C-alpha positions as protocol buffer text, in pm:
chain_id: "A"
residue {
  index: 1
  type: MET
  ca { x: 1401 y: -1569 z: -939 }
}
residue {
  index: 2
  type: LYS
  ca { x: 1755 y: -1407 z: -933 }
}
residue {
  index: 3
  type: SER
  ca { x: 1781 y: -1379 z: -571 }
}
residue {
  index: 4
  type: THR
  ca { x: 1691 y: -1594 z: -238 }
}
residue {
  index: 5
  type: THR
  ca { x: 1764 y: -1346 z: 0 }
}
residue {
  index: 6
  type: LEU
  ca { x: 1571 y: -1036 z: -19 }
}
residue {
  index: 7
  type: HIS
  ca { x: 1581 y: -701 z: 209 }
}
residue {
  index: 8
  type: LEU
  ca { x: 1208 y: -590 z: 240 }
}
residue {
  index: 9
  type: ALA
  ca { x: 1144 y: -220 z: 393 }
}
residue {
  index: 10
  type: LEU
  ca { x: 801 y: -162 z: 614 }
}
residue {
  index: 11
  type: ILE
  ca { x: 723 y: 197 z: 569 }
}
residue {
  index: 12
  type: GLY
  ca { x: 573 y: 297 z: 918 }
}
residue {
  index: 13
  type: ASP
  ca { x: 553 y: 346 z: 1275 }
}
residue {
  index: 14
  type: TYR
  ca { x: 567 y: 29 z: 1450 }
}
residue {
  index: 15
  type: ASN
  ca { x: 322 y: -26 z: 1709 }
}
residue {
  index: 16
  type: PRO
  ca { x: 271 y: -370 z: 1875 }
}
residue {
  index: 17
  type: ASP
  ca { x: -101 y: -300 z: 1928 }
}
residue {
  index: 18
  type: VAL
  ca { x: -172 y: -271 z: 1592 }
}
residue {
  index: 19
  type: ILE
  ca { x: -323 y: -600 z: 1401 }
}
residue {
  index: 20
  type: ALA
  ca { x: -190 y: -519 z: 1073 }
}
residue {
  index: 21
  type: HIS
  ca { x: 162 y: -470 z: 1256 }
}
residue {
  index: 22
  type: GLN
  ca { x: 119 y: -829 z: 1424 }
}
residue {
  index: 23
  type: ALA
  ca { x: 31 y: -970 z: 1068 }
}
residue {
  index: 24
  type: ILE
  ca { x: 268 y: -857 z: 853 }
}
residue {
  index: 25
  type: PRO
  ca { x: 602 y: -1007 z: 974 }
}
residue {
  index: 26
  type: VAL
  ca { x: 407 y: -1339 z: 1013 }
}
residue {
  index: 27
  type: ALA
  ca { x: 261 y: -1286 z: 675 }
}
residue {
  index: 28
  type: VAL
  ca { x: 620 y: -1223 z: 493 }
}
residue {
  index: 29
  type: GLN
  ca { x: 761 y: -1524 z: 667 }
}
residue {
  index: 30
  type: GLN
  ca { x: 461 y: -1742 z: 530 }
}
residue {
  index: 31
  type: ALA
  ca { x: 527 y: -1620 z: 183 }
}
residue {
  index: 32
  type: ALA
  ca { x: 907 y: -1661 z: 209 }
}
residue {
  index: 33
  type: ASP
  ca { x: 865 y: -1998 z: 336 }
}
residue {
  index: 34
  type: SER
  ca { x: 620 y: -2089 z: 29 }
}
residue {
  index: 35
  type: LEU
  ca { x: 896 y: -1939 z: -235 }
}
residue {
  index: 36
  type: GLY
  ca { x: 1194 y: -2072 z: -76 }
}
residue {
  index: 37
  type: LEU
  ca { x: 1345 y: -1714 z: 30 }
}
residue {
  index: 38
  type: THR
  ca { x: 1501 y: -1569 z: 342 }
}
residue {
  index: 39
  type: VAL
  ca { x: 1358 y: -1229 z: 396 }
}
residue {
  index: 40
  type: HIS
  ca { x: 1528 y: -969 z: 604 }
}
residue {
  index: 41
  type: VAL
  ca { x: 1265 y: -726 z: 728 }
}
residue {
  index: 42
  type: GLN
  ca { x: 1327 y: -403 z: 840 }
}
residue {
  index: 43
  type: TRP
  ca { x: 1066 y: -129 z: 976 }
}
residue {
  index: 44
  type: LEU
  ca { x: 1148 y: 236 z: 861 }
}
residue {
  index: 45
  type: ASP
  ca { x: 1003 y: 490 z: 1106 }
}
residue {
  index: 46
  type: THR
  ca { x: 872 y: 772 z: 859 }
}
residue {
  index: 47
  type: ASP
  ca { x: 1037 y: 1042 z: 1103 }
}
residue {
  index: 48
  type: LYS
  ca { x: 1384 y: 871 z: 1010 }
}
residue {
  index: 49
  type: ILE
  ca { x: 1327 y: 868 z: 678 }
}
residue {
  index: 50
  type: THR
  ca { x: 1538 y: 1166 z: 574 }
}
residue {
  index: 51
  type: SER
  ca { x: 1685 y: 1109 z: 273 }
}
residue {
  index: 52
  type: THR
  ca { x: 1669 y: 809 z: -6 }
}
residue {
  index: 53
  type: ALA
  ca { x: 2044 y: 711 z: 38 }
}
residue {
  index: 54
  type: PRO
  ca { x: 1953 y: 406 z: 287 }
}
residue {
  index: 55
  type: LEU
  ca { x: 1670 y: 321 z: 47 }
}
residue {
  index: 56
  type: HIS
  ca { x: 1894 y: 180 z: -166 }
}
residue {
  index: 57
  type: ALA
  ca { x: 1948 y: -107 z: 45 }
}
residue {
  index: 58
  type: PHE
  ca { x: 1598 y: -251 z: -14 }
}
residue {
  index: 59
  type: ASP
  ca { x: 1462 y: -495 z: -276 }
}
residue {
  index: 60
  type: GLY
  ca { x: 1136 y: -412 z: -207 }
}
residue {
  index: 61
  type: PHE
  ca { x: 876 y: -179 z: 3 }
}
residue {
  index: 62
  type: TRP
  ca { x: 578 y: -223 z: 210 }
}
residue {
  index: 63
  type: CYS
  ca { x: 369 y: 93 z: 343 }
}
residue {
  index: 64
  type: VAL
  ca { x: 182 y: -45 z: 632 }
}
residue {
  index: 65
  type: PRO
  ca { x: -109 y: 61 z: 789 }
}
residue {
  index: 66
  type: ALA
  ca { x: -188 y: 266 z: 1138 }
}
residue {
  index: 67
  type: SER
  ca { x: -164 y: 636 z: 977 }
}
residue {
  index: 68
  type: PRO
  ca { x: -138 y: 912 z: 1060 }
}
residue {
  index: 69
  type: TYR
  ca { x: 251 y: 828 z: 1046 }
}
residue {
  index: 70
  type: ARG
  ca { x: 485 y: 1028 z: 1263 }
}
residue {
  index: 71
  type: ASP
  ca { x: 647 y: 1217 z: 940 }
}
residue {
  index: 72
  type: THR
  ca { x: 400 y: 1206 z: 651 }
}
residue {
  index: 73
  type: ASP
  ca { x: 693 y: 1362 z: 415 }
}
residue {
  index: 74
  type: GLY
  ca { x: 929 y: 1067 z: 528 }
}
residue {
  index: 75
  type: ALA
  ca { x: 653 y: 821 z: 420 }
}
residue {
  index: 76
  type: LEU
  ca { x: 609 y: 968 z: 86 }
}
residue {
  index: 77
  type: ARG
  ca { x: 992 y: 1010 z: 15 }
}
residue {
  index: 78
  type: ALA
  ca { x: 1018 y: 636 z: 60 }
}
residue {
  index: 79
  type: ILE
  ca { x: 681 y: 595 z: -160 }
}
residue {
  index: 80
  type: GLN
  ca { x: 836 y: 826 z: -411 }
}
residue {
  index: 81
  type: PHE
  ca { x: 1180 y: 635 z: -425 }
}
residue {
  index: 82
  type: ALA
  ca { x: 1011 y: 283 z: -485 }
}
residue {
  index: 83
  type: ARG
  ca { x: 802 y: 422 z: -765 }
}
residue {
  index: 84
  type: GLU
  ca { x: 1082 y: 603 z: -926 }
}
residue {
  index: 85
  type: GLN
  ca { x: 1333 y: 353 z: -898 }
}
residue {
  index: 86
  type: LYS
  ca { x: 1092 y: 53 z: -1008 }
}
residue {
  index: 87
  type: ARG
  ca { x: 1128 y: -93 z: -675 }
}
residue {
  index: 88
  type: PRO
  ca { x: 802 y: -334 z: -587 }
}
residue {
  index: 89
  type: PHE
  ca { x: 575 y: -163 z: -371 }
}
residue {
  index: 90
  type: LEU
  ca { x: 270 y: -257 z: -189 }
}
residue {
  index: 91
  type: GLY
  ca { x: 52 y: -25 z: 8 }
}
residue {
  index: 92
  type: THR
  ca { x: -211 y: -123 z: 254 }
}
residue {
  index: 93
  type: CYS
  ca { x: -464 y: 73 z: 431 }
}
residue {
  index: 94
  type: GLY
  ca { x: -281 y: 389 z: 520 }
}
residue {
  index: 95
  type: GLY
  ca { x: -29 y: 255 z: 273 }
}
residue {
  index: 96
  type: PHE
  ca { x: -306 y: 283 z: -24 }
}
residue {
  index: 97
  type: GLN
  ca { x: -367 y: 642 z: 87 }
}
residue {
  index: 98
  type: HIS
  ca { x: -21 y: 778 z: 97 }
}
residue {
  index: 99
  type: ALA
  ca { x: 64 y: 621 z: -217 }
}
residue {
  index: 100
  type: VAL
  ca { x: -232 y: 840 z: -359 }
}
residue {
  index: 101
  type: LEU
  ca { x: -119 y: 1136 z: -209 }
}
residue {
  index: 102
  type: GLU
  ca { x: 260 y: 1088 z: -317 }
}
residue {
  index: 103
  type: TYR
  ca { x: 107 y: 1025 z: -674 }
}
residue {
  index: 104
  type: ALA
  ca { x: -111 y: 1359 z: -671 }
}
residue {
  index: 105
  type: ARG
  ca { x: 196 y: 1573 z: -560 }
}
residue {
  index: 106
  type: ASN
  ca { x: 499 y: 1438 z: -751 }
}
residue {
  index: 107
  type: VAL
  ca { x: 324 y: 1285 z: -1049 }
}
residue {
  index: 108
  type: LEU
  ca { x: 11 y: 1521 z: -1127 }
}
residue {
  index: 109
  type: GLY
  ca { x: 192 y: 1818 z: -997 }
}
residue {
  index: 110
  type: TRP
  ca { x: -84 y: 1892 z: -734 }
}
residue {
  index: 111
  type: ALA
  ca { x: 158 y: 2067 z: -504 }
}
residue {
  index: 112
  type: ASP
  ca { x: -156 y: 2152 z: -266 }
}
residue {
  index: 113
  type: ALA
  ca { x: -294 y: 1770 z: -222 }
}
residue {
  index: 114
  type: GLU
  ca { x: -353 y: 1715 z: 100 }
}
residue {
  index: 115
  type: HIS
  ca { x: -463 y: 1386 z: 322 }
}
residue {
  index: 116
  type: GLY
  ca { x: -818 y: 1498 z: 465 }
}
residue {
  index: 117
  type: GLU
  ca { x: -711 y: 1341 z: 811 }
}
residue {
  index: 118
  type: LEU
  ca { x: -434 y: 1596 z: 830 }
}
residue {
  index: 119
  type: ALA
  ca { x: -553 y: 1888 z: 687 }
}
residue {
  index: 120
  type: PRO
  ca { x: -959 y: 1820 z: 680 }
}
residue {
  index: 121
  type: THR
  ca { x: -1020 y: 2194 z: 514 }
}
residue {
  index: 122
  type: ALA
  ca { x: -782 y: 2168 z: 234 }
}
residue {
  index: 123
  type: LYS
  ca { x: -919 y: 2267 z: -91 }
}
residue {
  index: 124
  type: ARG
  ca { x: -751 y: 1966 z: -263 }
}
residue {
  index: 125
  type: ALA
  ca { x: -781 y: 1676 z: -2 }
}
residue {
  index: 126
  type: VAL
  ca { x: -724 y: 1373 z: -224 }
}
residue {
  index: 127
  type: ILE
  ca { x: -807 y: 1138 z: 57 }
}
residue {
  index: 128
  type: THR
  ca { x: -1127 y: 1179 z: 254 }
}
residue {
  index: 129
  type: PRO
  ca { x: -1373 y: 1016 z: 529 }
}
residue {
  index: 130
  type: LEU
  ca { x: -1519 y: 727 z: 352 }
}
residue {
  index: 131
  type: SER
  ca { x: -1919 y: 747 z: 346 }
}
residue {
  index: 132
  type: CYS
  ca { x: -1909 y: 447 z: 570 }
}
residue {
  index: 133
  type: ALA
  ca { x: -1613 y: 367 z: 814 }
}
residue {
  index: 134
  type: LEU
  ca { x: -1460 y: 27 z: 781 }
}
residue {
  index: 135
  type: VAL
  ca { x: -1339 y: -16 z: 1130 }
}
residue {
  index: 136
  type: GLU
  ca { x: -1302 y: -397 z: 1158 }
}
residue {
  index: 137
  type: ALA
  ca { x: -1534 y: -467 z: 878 }
}
residue {
  index: 138
  type: THR
  ca { x: -1529 y: -740 z: 600 }
}
residue {
  index: 139
  type: ASP
  ca { x: -1676 y: -700 z: 266 }
}
residue {
  index: 140
  type: THR
  ca { x: -1624 y: -844 z: -79 }
}
residue {
  index: 141
  type: VAL
  ca { x: -1399 y: -693 z: -332 }
}
residue {
  index: 142
  type: ARG
  ca { x: -1435 y: -774 z: -737 }
}
residue {
  index: 143
  type: LEU
  ca { x: -1106 y: -744 z: -931 }
}
residue {
  index: 144
  type: VAL
  ca { x: -1040 y: -594 z: -1242 }
}
residue {
  index: 145
  type: PRO
  ca { x: -923 y: -894 z: -1486 }
}
residue {
  index: 146
  type: TYR
  ca { x: -563 y: -877 z: -1624 }
}
residue {
  index: 147
  type: THR
  ca { x: -439 y: -657 z: -1329 }
}
residue {
  index: 148
  type: ARG
  ca { x: -109 y: -757 z: -1130 }
}
residue {
  index: 149
  type: ILE
  ca { x: -361 y: -783 z: -818 }
}
residue {
  index: 150
  type: ALA
  ca { x: -583 y: -1019 z: -1027 }
}
residue {
  index: 151
  type: GLU
  ca { x: -292 y: -1243 z: -1135 }
}
residue {
  index: 152
  type: ALA
  ca { x: -156 y: -1266 z: -757 }
}
residue {
  index: 153
  type: TYR
  ca { x: -477 y: -1383 z: -633 }
}
residue {
  index: 154
  type: GLY
  ca { x: -590 y: -1612 z: -932 }
}
residue {
  index: 155
  type: THR
  ca { x: -944 y: -1495 z: -875 }
}
residue {
  index: 156
  type: LEU
  ca { x: -1166 y: -1192 z: -915 }
}
residue {
  index: 157
  type: ASP
  ca { x: -1368 y: -1210 z: -612 }
}
residue {
  index: 158
  type: LEU
  ca { x: -1226 y: -1181 z: -261 }
}
residue {
  index: 159
  type: HIS
  ca { x: -1350 y: -1130 z: 95 }
}
residue {
  index: 160
  type: GLU
  ca { x: -1116 y: -928 z: 268 }
}
residue {
  index: 161
  type: GLY
  ca { x: -1084 y: -712 z: 614 }
}
residue {
  index: 162
  type: TYR
  ca { x: -1055 y: -344 z: 677 }
}
residue {
  index: 163
  type: ARG
  ca { x: -970 y: -110 z: 962 }
}
residue {
  index: 164
  type: CYS
  ca { x: -992 y: 213 z: 786 }
}
residue {
  index: 165
  type: ARG
  ca { x: -1179 y: 551 z: 781 }
}
residue {
  index: 166
  type: TYR
  ca { x: -1039 y: 729 z: 475 }
}
residue {
  index: 167
  type: GLY
  ca { x: -1027 y: 672 z: 102 }
}
residue {
  index: 168
  type: ILE
  ca { x: -984 y: 843 z: -234 }
}
residue {
  index: 169
  type: ASN
  ca { x: -1209 y: 1180 z: -272 }
}
residue {
  index: 170
  type: PRO
  ca { x: -1461 y: 1099 z: -534 }
}
residue {
  index: 171
  type: GLU
  ca { x: -1435 y: 1466 z: -648 }
}
residue {
  index: 172
  type: PHE
  ca { x: -1069 y: 1370 z: -777 }
}
residue {
  index: 173
  type: ALA
  ca { x: -1079 y: 1013 z: -864 }
}
residue {
  index: 174
  type: ASP
  ca { x: -1134 y: 1082 z: -1225 }
}
residue {
  index: 175
  type: ALA
  ca { x: -845 y: 1301 z: -1268 }
}
residue {
  index: 176
  type: LEU
  ca { x: -623 y: 1073 z: -1040 }
}
residue {
  index: 177
  type: LEU
  ca { x: -712 y: 767 z: -1218 }
}
residue {
  index: 178
  type: GLU
  ca { x: -707 y: 893 z: -1585 }
}
residue {
  index: 179
  type: ALA
  ca { x: -334 y: 812 z: -1666 }
}
residue {
  index: 180
  type: ASP
  ca { x: -94 y: 543 z: -1526 }
}
residue {
  index: 181
  type: LEU
  ca { x: -265 y: 498 z: -1173 }
}
residue {
  index: 182
  type: ILE
  ca { x: -567 y: 256 z: -1248 }
}
residue {
  index: 183
  type: PRO
  ca { x: -814 y: 105 z: -1039 }
}
residue {
  index: 184
  type: SER
  ca { x: -806 y: -280 z: -977 }
}
residue {
  index: 185
  type: GLY
  ca { x: -1058 y: -368 z: -757 }
}
residue {
  index: 186
  type: HIS
  ca { x: -1406 y: -223 z: -616 }
}
residue {
  index: 187
  type: ASP
  ca { x: -1611 y: -326 z: -319 }
}
residue {
  index: 188
  type: SER
  ca { x: -1971 y: -451 z: -342 }
}
residue {
  index: 189
  type: ALA
  ca { x: -2109 y: -78 z: -359 }
}
residue {
  index: 190
  type: GLY
  ca { x: -1868 y: -49 z: -633 }
}
residue {
  index: 191
  type: ASP
  ca { x: -1612 y: 179 z: -431 }
}
residue {
  index: 192
  type: LEU
  ca { x: -1266 y: 196 z: -512 }
}
residue {
  index: 193
  type: ARG
  ca { x: -1069 y: -73 z: -288 }
}
residue {
  index: 194
  type: ALA
  ca { x: -722 y: -146 z: -496 }
}
residue {
  index: 195
  type: MET
  ca { x: -513 y: 61 z: -744 }
}
residue {
  index: 196
  type: GLU
  ca { x: -204 y: -4 z: -916 }
}
residue {
  index: 197
  type: LEU
  ca { x: 62 y: 177 z: -1148 }
}
residue {
  index: 198
  type: LEU
  ca { x: 103 y: 72 z: -1518 }
}
residue {
  index: 199
  type: ASP
  ca { x: 423 y: 187 z: -1587 }
}
residue {
  index: 200
  type: HIS
  ca { x: 580 y: -24 z: -1301 }
}
residue {
  index: 201
  type: PRO
  ca { x: 705 y: -384 z: -1248 }
}
residue {
  index: 202
  type: PHE
  ca { x: 482 y: -407 z: -897 }
}
residue {
  index: 203
  type: PHE
  ca { x: 327 y: -119 z: -776 }
}
residue {
  index: 204
  type: VAL
  ca { x: -13 y: -229 z: -593 }
}
residue {
  index: 205
  type: ALA
  ca { x: -204 y: -70 z: -300 }
}
residue {
  index: 206
  type: THR
  ca { x: -508 y: -167 z: -149 }
}
residue {
  index: 207
  type: LEU
  ca { x: -769 y: -18 z: 107 }
}
residue {
  index: 208
  type: PHE
  ca { x: -806 y: -331 z: 266 }
}
residue {
  index: 209
  type: GLN
  ca { x: -566 y: -515 z: 474 }
}
residue {
  index: 210
  type: PRO
  ca { x: -476 y: -871 z: 340 }
}
residue {
  index: 211
  type: GLU
  ca { x: -210 y: -931 z: 564 }
}
residue {
  index: 212
  type: ARG
  ca { x: -471 y: -1032 z: 829 }
}
residue {
  index: 213
  type: ALA
  ca { x: -504 y: -1354 z: 679 }
}
residue {
  index: 214
  type: ALA
  ca { x: -189 y: -1437 z: 796 }
}
residue {
  index: 215
  type: LEU
  ca { x: -339 y: -1473 z: 1140 }
}
residue {
  index: 216
  type: LYS
  ca { x: -575 y: -1737 z: 1030 }
}
residue {
  index: 217
  type: GLY
  ca { x: -287 y: -1918 z: 871 }
}
residue {
  index: 218
  type: ILE
  ca { x: -366 y: -1828 z: 536 }
}
residue {
  index: 219
  type: THR
  ca { x: -66 y: -1706 z: 333 }
}
residue {
  index: 220
  type: PRO
  ca { x: -167 y: -1364 z: 154 }
}
residue {
  index: 221
  type: PRO
  ca { x: -129 y: -1407 z: -234 }
}
residue {
  index: 222
  type: LEU
  ca { x: -45 y: -1021 z: -245 }
}
residue {
  index: 223
  type: VAL
  ca { x: 262 y: -1099 z: -16 }
}
residue {
  index: 224
  type: ILE
  ca { x: 373 y: -1395 z: -231 }
}
residue {
  index: 225
  type: ALA
  ca { x: 354 y: -1158 z: -522 }
}
residue {
  index: 226
  type: LEU
  ca { x: 520 y: -873 z: -339 }
}
residue {
  index: 227
  type: LEU
  ca { x: 830 y: -1134 z: -258 }
}
residue {
  index: 228
  type: LYS
  ca { x: 816 y: -1239 z: -620 }
}
residue {
  index: 229
  type: ALA
  ca { x: 857 y: -952 z: -781 }
}
residue {
  index: 230
  type: SER
  ca { x: 1111 y: -816 z: -532 }
}
residue {
  index: 231
  type: ALA
  ca { x: 1331 y: -1123 z: -622 }
}
């Protein structure tokens, strides 16, 4: 690894009451300690991401849970930057949803793509309510072999926690996942729970919240992988 000091941006609006927001700094510190790195973490409020200029200072990006964000466009701007500049990126829960939305709009050219939580009547809502809400739920996840996420975990079978009500709209799933955006994990019912970009050093998004493991003293492998990629 080239650098021992990293600058990691957390895309999202910090709320001390959100479990994931409590867990993320713990997860990052645990992963940094295990790798012998110093990581400077900075929360980027979505309504303050008005240009890409400040984003160049960061080695990696994590789009965090607890959407809707104060400014969807700010979140999408940071995700687009990470994707186009090949900066390591992790999206969890709301970060997964917005990574899909950014890809739909800016890669597939679907200008009318929307998030169903913000625009429930949109004709092209690429994110819609899950058939069964995953609020404080845990479930098994089966990973796709030879993917970045499978490499990070070193196993294909996970048990992860959620706090989520929205996921990919099955109506658009095939079109969303037919090029560089690939499915990399499914739950016990076969529904998509993780995805990643092929043409990128590290761009992984999960509907589950791997950071929660940190609150039980377990260092999340996906956070270790994010920091490794960022270094």
